[in-house]
mmCIF file of C-alpha atoms in Angstrom:
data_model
loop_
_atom_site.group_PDB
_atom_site.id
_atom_site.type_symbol
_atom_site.label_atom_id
_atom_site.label_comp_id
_atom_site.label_asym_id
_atom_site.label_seq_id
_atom_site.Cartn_x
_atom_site.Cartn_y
_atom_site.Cartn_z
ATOM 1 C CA UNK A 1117 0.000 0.000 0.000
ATOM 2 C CA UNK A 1118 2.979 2.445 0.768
ATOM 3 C CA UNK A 1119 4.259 1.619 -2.547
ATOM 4 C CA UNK A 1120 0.764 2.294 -4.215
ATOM 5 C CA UNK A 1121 0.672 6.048 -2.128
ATOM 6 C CA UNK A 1122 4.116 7.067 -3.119
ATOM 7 C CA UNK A 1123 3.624 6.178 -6.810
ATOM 8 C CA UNK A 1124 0.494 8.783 -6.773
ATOM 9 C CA UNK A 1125 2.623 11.450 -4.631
ATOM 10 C CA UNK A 1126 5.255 11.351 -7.203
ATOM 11 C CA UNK A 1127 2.382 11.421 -10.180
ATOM 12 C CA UNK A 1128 0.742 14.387 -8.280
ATOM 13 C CA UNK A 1129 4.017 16.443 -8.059
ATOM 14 C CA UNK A 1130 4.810 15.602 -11.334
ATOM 15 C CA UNK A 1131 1.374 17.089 -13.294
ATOM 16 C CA UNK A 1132 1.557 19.774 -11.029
ATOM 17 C CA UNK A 1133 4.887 20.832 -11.625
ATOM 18 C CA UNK A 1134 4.808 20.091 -15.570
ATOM 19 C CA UNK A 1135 3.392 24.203 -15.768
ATOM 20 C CA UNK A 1136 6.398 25.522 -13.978
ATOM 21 C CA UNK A 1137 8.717 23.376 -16.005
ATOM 22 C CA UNK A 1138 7.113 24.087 -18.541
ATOM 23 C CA UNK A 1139 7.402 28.307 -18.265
ATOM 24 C CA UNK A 1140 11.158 27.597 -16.853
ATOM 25 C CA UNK A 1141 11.676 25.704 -20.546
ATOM 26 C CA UNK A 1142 10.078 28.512 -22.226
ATOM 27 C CA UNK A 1143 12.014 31.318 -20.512
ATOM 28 C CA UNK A 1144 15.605 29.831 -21.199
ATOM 29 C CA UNK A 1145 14.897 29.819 -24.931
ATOM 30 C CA UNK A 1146 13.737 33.190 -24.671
ATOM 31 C CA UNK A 1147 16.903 34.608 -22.397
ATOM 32 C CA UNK A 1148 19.022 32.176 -25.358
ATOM 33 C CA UNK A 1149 17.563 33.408 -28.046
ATOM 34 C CA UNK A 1150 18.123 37.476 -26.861
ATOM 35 C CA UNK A 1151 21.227 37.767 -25.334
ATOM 36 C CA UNK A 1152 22.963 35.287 -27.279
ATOM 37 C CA UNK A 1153 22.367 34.789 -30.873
ATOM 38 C CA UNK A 1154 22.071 37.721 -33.339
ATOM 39 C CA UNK A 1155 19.400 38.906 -35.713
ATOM 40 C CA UNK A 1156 19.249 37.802 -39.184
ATOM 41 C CA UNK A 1157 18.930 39.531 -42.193
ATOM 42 C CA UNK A 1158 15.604 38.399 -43.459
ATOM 43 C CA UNK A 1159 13.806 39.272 -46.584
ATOM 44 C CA UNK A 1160 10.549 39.159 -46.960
ATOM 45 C CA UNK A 1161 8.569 36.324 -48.720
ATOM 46 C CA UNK A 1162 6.176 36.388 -51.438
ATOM 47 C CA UNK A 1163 4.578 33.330 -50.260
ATOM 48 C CA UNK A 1164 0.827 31.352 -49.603
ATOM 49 C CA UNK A 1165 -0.286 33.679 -47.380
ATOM 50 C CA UNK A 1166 -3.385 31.746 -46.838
ATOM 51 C CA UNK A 1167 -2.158 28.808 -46.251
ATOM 52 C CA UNK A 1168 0.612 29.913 -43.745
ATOM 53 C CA UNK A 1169 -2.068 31.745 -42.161
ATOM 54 C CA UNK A 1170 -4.365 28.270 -41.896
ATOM 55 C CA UNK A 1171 -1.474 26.683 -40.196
ATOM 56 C CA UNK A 1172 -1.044 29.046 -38.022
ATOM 57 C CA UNK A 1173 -4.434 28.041 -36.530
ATOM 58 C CA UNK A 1174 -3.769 24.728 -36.656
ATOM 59 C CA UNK A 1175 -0.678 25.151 -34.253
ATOM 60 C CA UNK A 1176 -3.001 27.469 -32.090
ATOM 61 C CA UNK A 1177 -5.222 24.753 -31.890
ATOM 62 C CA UNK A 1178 -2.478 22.403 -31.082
ATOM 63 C CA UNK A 1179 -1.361 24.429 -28.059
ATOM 64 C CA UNK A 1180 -4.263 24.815 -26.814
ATOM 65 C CA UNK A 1181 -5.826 21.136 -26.968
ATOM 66 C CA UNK A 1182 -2.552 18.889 -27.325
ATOM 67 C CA UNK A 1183 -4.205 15.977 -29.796
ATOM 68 C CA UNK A 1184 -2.988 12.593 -29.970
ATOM 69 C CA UNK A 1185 -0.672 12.524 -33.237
ATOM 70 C CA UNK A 1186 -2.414 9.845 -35.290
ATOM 71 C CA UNK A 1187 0.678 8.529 -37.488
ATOM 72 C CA UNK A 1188 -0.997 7.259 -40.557
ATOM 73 C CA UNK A 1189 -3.203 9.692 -41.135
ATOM 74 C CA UNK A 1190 -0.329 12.232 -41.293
ATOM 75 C CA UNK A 1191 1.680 9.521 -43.466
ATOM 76 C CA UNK A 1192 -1.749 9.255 -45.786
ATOM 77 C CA UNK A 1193 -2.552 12.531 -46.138
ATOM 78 C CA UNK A 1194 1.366 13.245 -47.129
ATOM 79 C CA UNK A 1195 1.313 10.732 -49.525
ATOM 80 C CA UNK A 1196 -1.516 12.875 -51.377
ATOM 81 C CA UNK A 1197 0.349 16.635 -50.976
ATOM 82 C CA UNK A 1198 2.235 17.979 -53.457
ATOM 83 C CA UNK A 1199 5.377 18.749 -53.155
ATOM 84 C CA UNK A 1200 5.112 22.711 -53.134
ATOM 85 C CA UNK A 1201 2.593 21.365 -50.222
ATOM 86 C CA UNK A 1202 5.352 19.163 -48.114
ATOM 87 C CA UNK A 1203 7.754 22.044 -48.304
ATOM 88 C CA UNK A 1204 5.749 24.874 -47.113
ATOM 89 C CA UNK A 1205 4.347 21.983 -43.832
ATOM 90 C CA UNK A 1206 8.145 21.224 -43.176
ATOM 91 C CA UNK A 1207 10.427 23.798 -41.287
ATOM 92 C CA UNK A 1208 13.762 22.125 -40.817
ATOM 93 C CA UNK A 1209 16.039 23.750 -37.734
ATOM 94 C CA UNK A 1210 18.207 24.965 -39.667
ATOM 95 C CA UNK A 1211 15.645 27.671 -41.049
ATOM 96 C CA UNK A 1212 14.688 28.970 -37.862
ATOM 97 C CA UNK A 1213 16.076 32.311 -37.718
ATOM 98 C CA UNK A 1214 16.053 35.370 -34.977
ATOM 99 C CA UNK A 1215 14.414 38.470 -36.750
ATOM 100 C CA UNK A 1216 14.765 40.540 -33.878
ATOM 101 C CA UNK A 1217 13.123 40.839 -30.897
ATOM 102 C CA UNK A 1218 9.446 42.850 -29.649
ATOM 103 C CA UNK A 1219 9.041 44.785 -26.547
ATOM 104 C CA UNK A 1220 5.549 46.513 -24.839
ATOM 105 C CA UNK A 1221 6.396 48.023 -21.719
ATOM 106 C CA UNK A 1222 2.868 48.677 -20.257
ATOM 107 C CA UNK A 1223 2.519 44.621 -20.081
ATOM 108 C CA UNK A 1224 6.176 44.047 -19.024
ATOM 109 C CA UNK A 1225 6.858 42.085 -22.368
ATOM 110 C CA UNK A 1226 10.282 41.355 -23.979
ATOM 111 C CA UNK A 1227 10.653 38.354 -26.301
ATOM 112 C CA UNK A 1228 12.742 37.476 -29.611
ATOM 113 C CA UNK A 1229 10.617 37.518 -32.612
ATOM 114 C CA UNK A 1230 11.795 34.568 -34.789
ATOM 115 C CA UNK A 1231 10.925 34.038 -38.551
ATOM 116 C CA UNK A 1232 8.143 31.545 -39.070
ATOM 117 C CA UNK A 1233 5.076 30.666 -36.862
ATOM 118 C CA UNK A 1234 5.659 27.081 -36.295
ATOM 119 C CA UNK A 1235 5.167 25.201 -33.057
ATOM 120 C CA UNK A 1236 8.363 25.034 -31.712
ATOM 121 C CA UNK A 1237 8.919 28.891 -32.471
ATOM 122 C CA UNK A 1238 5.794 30.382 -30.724
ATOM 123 C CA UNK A 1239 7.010 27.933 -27.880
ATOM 124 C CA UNK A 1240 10.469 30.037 -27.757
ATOM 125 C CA UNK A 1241 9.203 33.496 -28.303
ATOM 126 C CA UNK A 1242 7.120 35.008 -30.893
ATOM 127 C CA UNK A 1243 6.952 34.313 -34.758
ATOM 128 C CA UNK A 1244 6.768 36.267 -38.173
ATOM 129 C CA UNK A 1245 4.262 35.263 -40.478
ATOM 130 C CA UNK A 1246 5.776 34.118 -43.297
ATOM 131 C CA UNK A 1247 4.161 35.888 -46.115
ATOM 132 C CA UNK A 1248 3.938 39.423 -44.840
ATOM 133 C CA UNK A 1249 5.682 42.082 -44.906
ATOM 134 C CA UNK A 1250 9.091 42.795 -42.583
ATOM 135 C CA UNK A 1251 8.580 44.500 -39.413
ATOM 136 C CA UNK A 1252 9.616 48.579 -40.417
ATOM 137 C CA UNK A 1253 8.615 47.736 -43.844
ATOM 138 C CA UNK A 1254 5.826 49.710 -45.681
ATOM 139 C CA UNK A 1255 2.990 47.216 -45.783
ATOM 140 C CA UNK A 1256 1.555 45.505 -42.954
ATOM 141 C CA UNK A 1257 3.991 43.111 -40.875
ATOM 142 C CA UNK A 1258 2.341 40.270 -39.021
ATOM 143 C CA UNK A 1259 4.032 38.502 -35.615
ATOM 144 C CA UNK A 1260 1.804 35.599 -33.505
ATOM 145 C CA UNK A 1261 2.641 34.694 -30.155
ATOM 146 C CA UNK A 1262 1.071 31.766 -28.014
ATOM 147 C CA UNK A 1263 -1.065 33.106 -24.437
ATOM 148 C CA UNK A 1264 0.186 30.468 -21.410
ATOM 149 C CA UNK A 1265 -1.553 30.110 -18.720
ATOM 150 C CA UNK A 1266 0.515 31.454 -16.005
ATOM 151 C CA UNK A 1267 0.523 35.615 -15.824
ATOM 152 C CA UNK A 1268 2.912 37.435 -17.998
ATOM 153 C CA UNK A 1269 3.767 34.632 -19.739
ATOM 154 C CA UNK A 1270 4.370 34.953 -23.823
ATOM 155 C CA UNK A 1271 1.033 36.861 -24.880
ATOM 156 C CA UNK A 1272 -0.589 36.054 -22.342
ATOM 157 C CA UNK A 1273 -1.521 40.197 -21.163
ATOM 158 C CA UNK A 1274 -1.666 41.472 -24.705
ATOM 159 C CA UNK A 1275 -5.707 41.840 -23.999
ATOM 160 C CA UNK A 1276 -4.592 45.150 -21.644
ATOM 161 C CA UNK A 1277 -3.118 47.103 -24.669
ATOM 162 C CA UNK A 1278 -5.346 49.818 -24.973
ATOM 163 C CA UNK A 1279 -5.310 52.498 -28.399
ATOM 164 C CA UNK A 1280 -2.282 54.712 -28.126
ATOM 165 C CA UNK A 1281 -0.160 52.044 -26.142
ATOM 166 C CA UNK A 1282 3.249 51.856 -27.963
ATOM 167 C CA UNK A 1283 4.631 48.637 -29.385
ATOM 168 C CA UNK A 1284 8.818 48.677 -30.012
ATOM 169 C CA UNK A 1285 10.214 46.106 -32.461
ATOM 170 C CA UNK A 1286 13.962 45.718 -32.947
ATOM 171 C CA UNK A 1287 15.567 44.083 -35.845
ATOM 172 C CA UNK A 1288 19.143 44.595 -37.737
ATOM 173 C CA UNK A 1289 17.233 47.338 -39.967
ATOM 174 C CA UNK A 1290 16.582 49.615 -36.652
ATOM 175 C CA UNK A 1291 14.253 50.136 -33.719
ATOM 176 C CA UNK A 1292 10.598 50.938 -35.257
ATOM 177 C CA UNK A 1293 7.948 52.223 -32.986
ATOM 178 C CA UNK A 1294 4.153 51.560 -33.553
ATOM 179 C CA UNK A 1295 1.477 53.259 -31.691
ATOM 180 C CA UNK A 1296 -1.929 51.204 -31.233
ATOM 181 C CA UNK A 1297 -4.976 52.290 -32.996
ATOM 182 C CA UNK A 1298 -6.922 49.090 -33.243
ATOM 183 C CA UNK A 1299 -7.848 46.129 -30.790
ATOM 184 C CA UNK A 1300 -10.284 43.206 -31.670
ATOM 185 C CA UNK A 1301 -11.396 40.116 -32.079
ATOM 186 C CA UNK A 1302 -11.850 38.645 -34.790
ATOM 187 C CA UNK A 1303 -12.911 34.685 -36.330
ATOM 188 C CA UNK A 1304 -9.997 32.588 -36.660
ATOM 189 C CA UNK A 1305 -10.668 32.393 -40.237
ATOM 190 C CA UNK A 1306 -10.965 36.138 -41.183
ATOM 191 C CA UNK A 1307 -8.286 36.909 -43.767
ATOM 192 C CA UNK A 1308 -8.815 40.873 -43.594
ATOM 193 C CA UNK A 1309 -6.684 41.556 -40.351
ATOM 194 C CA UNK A 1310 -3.561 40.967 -42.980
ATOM 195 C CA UNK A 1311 -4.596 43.475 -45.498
ATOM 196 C CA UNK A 1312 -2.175 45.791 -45.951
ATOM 197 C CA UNK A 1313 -1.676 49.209 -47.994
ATOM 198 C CA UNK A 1314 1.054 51.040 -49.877
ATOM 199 C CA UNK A 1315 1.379 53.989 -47.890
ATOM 200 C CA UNK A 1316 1.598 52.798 -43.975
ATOM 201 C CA UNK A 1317 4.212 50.535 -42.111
ATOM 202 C CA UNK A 1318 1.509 48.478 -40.116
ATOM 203 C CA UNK A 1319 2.035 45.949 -37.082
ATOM 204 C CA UNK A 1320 0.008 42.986 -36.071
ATOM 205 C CA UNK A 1321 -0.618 40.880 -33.393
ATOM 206 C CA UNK A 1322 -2.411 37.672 -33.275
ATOM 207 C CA UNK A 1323 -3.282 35.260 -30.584
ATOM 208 C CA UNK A 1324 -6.220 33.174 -29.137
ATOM 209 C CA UNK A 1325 -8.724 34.481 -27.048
ATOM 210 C CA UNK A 1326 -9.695 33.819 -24.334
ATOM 211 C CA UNK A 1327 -7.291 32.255 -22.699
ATOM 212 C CA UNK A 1328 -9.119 29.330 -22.174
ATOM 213 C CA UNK A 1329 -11.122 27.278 -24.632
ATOM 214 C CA UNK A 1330 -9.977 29.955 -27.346
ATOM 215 C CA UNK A 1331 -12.781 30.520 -30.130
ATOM 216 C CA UNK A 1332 -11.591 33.909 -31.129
ATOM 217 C CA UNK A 1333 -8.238 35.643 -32.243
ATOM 218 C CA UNK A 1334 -7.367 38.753 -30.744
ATOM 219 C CA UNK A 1335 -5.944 41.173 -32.888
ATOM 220 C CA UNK A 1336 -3.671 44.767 -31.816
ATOM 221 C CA UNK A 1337 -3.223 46.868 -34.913
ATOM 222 C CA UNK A 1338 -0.254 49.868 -34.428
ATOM 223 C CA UNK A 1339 1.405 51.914 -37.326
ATOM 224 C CA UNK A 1340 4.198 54.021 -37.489
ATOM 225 C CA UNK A 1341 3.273 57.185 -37.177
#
């Protein structure tokens, strides 16, 4: 029986420690990928933008309700992509690059901002949707992040931005300043928050909402003024 009790003490310490382990994981890559490794010059893809946008959501989703991987669907449904389809799925390592890095003081946020929005780079800081425009650039530049559920973590406070809250993102091209001038929410599957013009530099943020159970994204809009 004492073995039986100790076996569901160390199973109860475990789960509940996983979330702390889990932030601790998180906040290493983020501290790596700032103070250590430099930012990349990246230039901007003319790419699906609809379809990096749909996977987007499906890593959102994956965050947020952790699926059991079936194998052989995922080997099926390979079988019948193209391969223009395969390469745009598959991110090898060695093309995950540091753009630069985004800061918003009023919710205490500093994180590197690295190019692509795939799971393992919204798990190490934020990601630039492939597809849109560079961050500075005239057009309208697009970064996701993930929301965790312990406070401050990732995205998790971007809700509190408010119009005329200032965003700061820092690449090898400068430090570019956007002021806020839209918040909302927004269907996962609504294209129009990526529009983009020839006469602004626009920023914009994406990320579930709520927290919880996410049905919505929440989108900040800020331009250079």
């Amino acid at each position: 029986m004492k073995k039986i009790s100790y076996i569901f003490i160390i199973a109860g310490i475990s789960i509940a420690s996983y979330p702390i382990v889990n932030n601790l994981y998180s906040w290493y890559w983020q501290q790596r990928l700032l103070n250590e490794i430099e930012p990349t010059e990246i230039v901007a893809e003319e790419d699906d933008l609809e379809e990096h946008y749909r996977q987007l959501n499906e890593v959102f989703i994956q965050q947020t309700t952790n699926p059991i991987v079936d194998e052989e669907a995922i080997a099926e449904e390979r079988q019948q992509e193209t391969p223009e389809e395969t390469t745009i799925k598959q991110t090898p390592k060695s093309q995950q690059k540091l753009i630069g890095s985004i800061e918003i003081k009023k919710i205490n946020l500093r994180m590197p901002v690295l190019a692509g929005t795939s799971d393992t780079n919204l798990n190490r800081g934020a990601g630039h949707l492939t597809g849109t425009d560079l961050p500075g650039e005239i057009g309208n530049a697009a970064i996701a992040g993930h929301r965790g559920r312990s406070y401050g973590r990732l995205f998790n406070r971007l809700d509190e931005l408010e119009v005329g809250d200032e965003i700061v993102v820092n690449t090898n091209e400068g430090s570019f300043r956007y002021t806020v001038y839209e918040k909302k929410l927004v269907e996962p599957t609504d294209l129009s928050v990526l529009n983009r013009n020839n006469r602004e530099r626009v920023l914009t943020l994406i990320t579930c909402d709520p927290i919880y159970n996410p049905t919505h994204r929440l989108i900040i809009h800020g331009k250079i003024n």
